[in-house]
XYZ file of C-alpha atoms in Angstrom:
258
model
C -11.760 -11.830 16.134
C -9.819 -15.111 15.859
C -7.321 -13.373 13.576
C -4.395 -12.540 15.866
C -3.036 -10.086 13.305
C -6.099 -7.809 13.543
C -5.666 -5.086 16.149
C -5.918 -1.354 16.745
C -2.920 0.909 16.226
C -1.012 1.469 19.461
C -0.413 5.067 20.673
C 3.267 4.768 19.676
C 2.109 4.130 16.090
C -0.055 7.284 15.939
C 1.355 10.357 14.146
C 1.259 12.386 17.384
C -0.831 12.814 20.510
C -4.547 13.652 20.083
C -3.797 17.076 21.572
C -1.349 17.871 18.773
C -3.574 16.582 15.954
C -5.721 19.722 15.389
C -2.678 21.886 14.681
C -1.092 19.358 12.347
C -4.352 18.675 10.499
C -4.909 22.409 9.993
C -1.484 22.652 8.350
C -2.640 20.238 5.630
C -5.308 22.780 4.560
C -8.264 20.478 3.945
C -10.812 23.219 4.678
C -11.171 26.577 2.923
C -13.689 28.069 5.366
C -15.840 29.427 2.532
C -19.640 29.425 2.952
C -21.588 26.962 0.845
C -22.421 28.400 -2.543
C -26.040 28.660 -3.645
C -27.517 26.145 -6.068
C -28.135 28.999 -8.498
C -24.455 30.023 -8.515
C -23.242 26.436 -8.914
C -25.689 25.853 -11.808
C -24.492 29.033 -13.516
C -20.882 27.806 -13.311
C -21.840 24.436 -14.836
C -23.676 26.135 -17.701
C -20.653 28.367 -18.317
C -18.317 25.369 -18.648
C -20.815 23.685 -20.955
C -20.953 26.726 -23.271
C -17.169 26.922 -23.474
C -16.886 23.176 -24.157
C -19.455 23.289 -26.990
C -17.501 26.097 -28.628
C -14.313 23.997 -28.913
C -13.340 23.272 -32.523
C -14.533 19.815 -33.562
C -16.965 19.401 -30.635
C -20.574 18.985 -31.787
C -22.244 18.840 -28.380
C -21.729 17.897 -24.761
C -22.956 14.914 -22.791
C -23.181 17.086 -19.693
C -21.175 19.361 -17.407
C -21.300 19.636 -13.640
C -19.999 21.704 -10.734
C -20.249 20.836 -7.045
C -19.326 22.280 -3.654
C -19.608 20.494 -0.313
C -18.279 20.527 3.237
C -17.842 17.666 5.694
C -17.004 17.059 9.325
C -15.659 13.662 10.411
C -15.094 12.598 14.020
C -12.810 9.584 14.580
C -12.048 7.773 17.841
C -11.180 4.340 19.118
C -11.033 2.450 22.419
C -7.289 3.124 22.870
C -7.872 6.870 23.110
C -7.293 8.033 19.548
C -9.557 10.941 18.645
C -9.590 13.408 15.774
C -11.962 15.900 14.187
C -11.377 16.466 10.479
C -13.140 19.317 8.692
C -12.846 19.498 4.914
C -14.285 21.260 1.890
C -14.621 20.001 -1.675
C -14.985 21.773 -5.016
C -15.212 19.968 -8.351
C -16.016 20.547 -12.004
C -16.453 18.225 -14.983
C -17.398 18.370 -18.628
C -18.036 15.526 -21.075
C -17.942 16.374 -24.782
C -18.712 14.624 -28.073
C -16.645 15.295 -31.191
C -18.028 14.380 -34.600
C -16.526 14.033 -38.072
C -17.754 12.160 -41.158
C -20.524 10.491 -39.125
C -17.981 9.218 -36.574
C -18.430 10.267 -32.941
C -15.973 10.127 -30.048
C -16.417 11.311 -26.474
C -14.009 12.393 -23.761
C -14.177 14.238 -20.461
C -12.111 16.267 -18.064
C -12.655 16.752 -14.345
C -10.897 18.331 -11.414
C -11.433 18.258 -7.641
C -9.795 20.350 -4.931
C -10.232 21.423 -1.322
C -10.027 25.091 -2.370
C -12.012 26.501 -5.281
C -9.043 28.633 -6.389
C -7.008 25.456 -6.934
C -9.385 24.122 -9.606
C -8.450 24.269 -13.274
C -10.082 27.146 -15.115
C -13.239 26.570 -17.168
C -11.380 27.161 -20.435
C -8.647 24.674 -19.497
C -11.168 22.035 -18.454
C -13.120 22.442 -21.711
C -9.950 22.481 -23.817
C -8.641 19.239 -22.350
C -11.924 17.441 -22.923
C -12.289 18.806 -26.451
C -8.736 17.977 -27.511
C -9.028 14.423 -26.204
C -12.292 13.781 -28.037
C -11.070 15.288 -31.329
C -7.802 13.326 -31.125
C -9.768 10.061 -31.033
C -11.465 10.760 -34.360
C -10.070 8.679 -37.205
C -8.459 6.072 -34.941
C -7.984 2.736 -36.668
C -6.821 -0.758 -35.685
C -3.273 -1.860 -36.468
C -1.997 -5.333 -37.400
C -0.630 -7.551 -34.638
C 3.089 -6.854 -34.381
C 5.944 -6.149 -31.981
C 6.581 -2.434 -31.500
C 7.577 0.110 -28.838
C 4.756 1.331 -26.605
C 4.475 5.000 -25.671
C 2.050 5.785 -22.854
C 0.003 8.964 -22.891
C 0.524 11.272 -19.899
C -3.010 10.388 -18.790
C -1.727 6.892 -18.088
C 0.998 7.975 -15.656
C -1.260 7.829 -12.609
C -2.621 4.433 -13.654
C 0.883 2.983 -14.041
C 1.983 4.319 -10.648
C -1.110 2.851 -8.986
C -0.482 -0.519 -10.685
C 3.050 -0.549 -9.296
C 1.785 0.412 -5.839
C -0.704 -2.467 -5.930
C 2.069 -4.888 -6.862
C 4.108 -4.069 -3.724
C 1.143 -4.503 -1.379
C 1.827 -6.947 1.472
C -1.506 -8.687 0.892
C -0.374 -9.822 -2.588
C 3.082 -10.658 -1.247
C 1.509 -12.890 1.408
C -0.619 -14.617 -1.246
C 2.393 -14.848 -3.589
C 0.284 -13.302 -6.337
C 2.381 -10.281 -7.293
C 4.700 -10.209 -10.304
C 7.240 -8.370 -8.129
C 7.450 -11.144 -5.514
C 11.159 -11.866 -6.123
C 12.101 -8.384 -7.316
C 12.415 -6.376 -4.101
C 15.808 -4.622 -3.973
C 16.545 -5.600 -7.585
C 16.346 -3.277 -10.617
C 12.862 -3.091 -12.153
C 12.847 0.377 -13.744
C 15.502 2.386 -15.523
C 18.065 3.920 -13.120
C 16.578 7.385 -13.763
C 13.310 6.381 -12.080
C 12.635 7.217 -8.427
C 9.085 6.943 -7.005
C 8.050 8.565 -3.734
C 4.850 8.630 -1.686
C 4.377 11.956 0.110
C 1.402 12.213 2.518
C 2.031 15.650 4.024
C 1.572 17.969 1.023
C -0.943 20.764 1.820
C -4.197 20.891 -0.165
C -3.598 17.522 -1.850
C -6.554 15.139 -1.908
C -4.551 12.069 -0.872
C -2.657 13.779 1.952
C -3.105 12.787 5.578
C -1.452 12.232 8.931
C -2.730 8.692 9.522
C -4.411 5.856 7.650
C -7.766 4.273 8.452
C -6.128 2.182 11.206
C -4.707 5.413 12.734
C -1.103 4.419 11.931
C 1.084 7.419 11.076
C 1.546 8.126 7.371
C 5.140 9.033 6.534
C 7.036 10.063 3.385
C 8.325 6.925 1.694
C 10.770 6.291 -1.129
C 9.219 3.296 -2.859
C 11.705 3.108 -5.728
C 15.232 4.479 -5.667
C 17.146 4.668 -8.942
C 14.991 1.983 -10.491
C 15.037 -0.377 -7.500
C 11.908 -1.134 -5.376
C 12.899 -0.592 -1.755
C 9.956 -1.820 0.339
C 6.592 -3.518 0.602
C 3.605 -1.445 1.731
C 1.273 -2.817 4.391
C -1.536 -2.346 6.862
C -1.289 -3.885 10.335
C -2.786 -7.277 9.443
C -0.932 -8.070 6.226
C 2.309 -6.548 7.458
C 2.236 -8.975 10.382
C 1.637 -11.877 8.002
C 4.880 -11.190 6.116
C 6.856 -10.082 9.160
C 6.937 -6.298 8.765
C 5.310 -3.404 10.619
C 2.485 -1.404 9.083
C 3.811 1.277 6.739
C 0.718 3.456 7.221
C -0.919 2.350 3.976
C -4.197 0.858 5.217
C -5.978 3.575 3.183
C -3.829 3.030 0.105
C -1.190 5.361 -1.285
C -0.921 9.078 -0.550
C 0.571 11.347 -3.252
C 2.625 9.223 -5.615
C 5.122 10.943 -7.856
C 7.946 9.905 -10.154
C 11.103 11.991 -9.798
């Protein structure tokens, strides 16, 4: 490539030596070791969730429910000697319900995915969340244009965190297209707000030891007491703004607000 900023991660940027990787990957608990479940058993689970969801007060019917179970094996290597074998399992469930009142209909869904089946929300909890969301939408009405405080539903918390993460991405900084361009190390949130990115939490879907460029992923404090502390970058865009990769070529890990 003619782009001098495109390159492979050097061994000193890896999380550890290839020999140490299997032990450290195992500690993240991506794989439950359970045999694949039969199609009959998975279908029975989906039908059970659907029955529970249809029984929720205010729900007239469902638009569908599903359950899945899969396993995968990924082998990664590059010309500098990086090599890793990642085995993982996946369990998920979802239900989509329709609530009806006075000829008005509203729909909502709930879903959950985990490496271990035992970590999934229960069927009753999944159905309850979907049902409550759909019923709560009934009777919604427009309001006049006006200035007023905005309260975000808890469902929006992940969206807001991801929007912030996107705004501190080195690619947008390089293009000067982020609204936080001049706000690094200046207060943006209330002082009570601290945001961290933690990649090494066991059984979490966004956890990992390295990003797609094989750069080590490390715990990062992105906001401390309301102040953004850093830009996030892959190798290429970090080089363009004069910083090293922060291990975010695959995006964020597990964002949380403390």
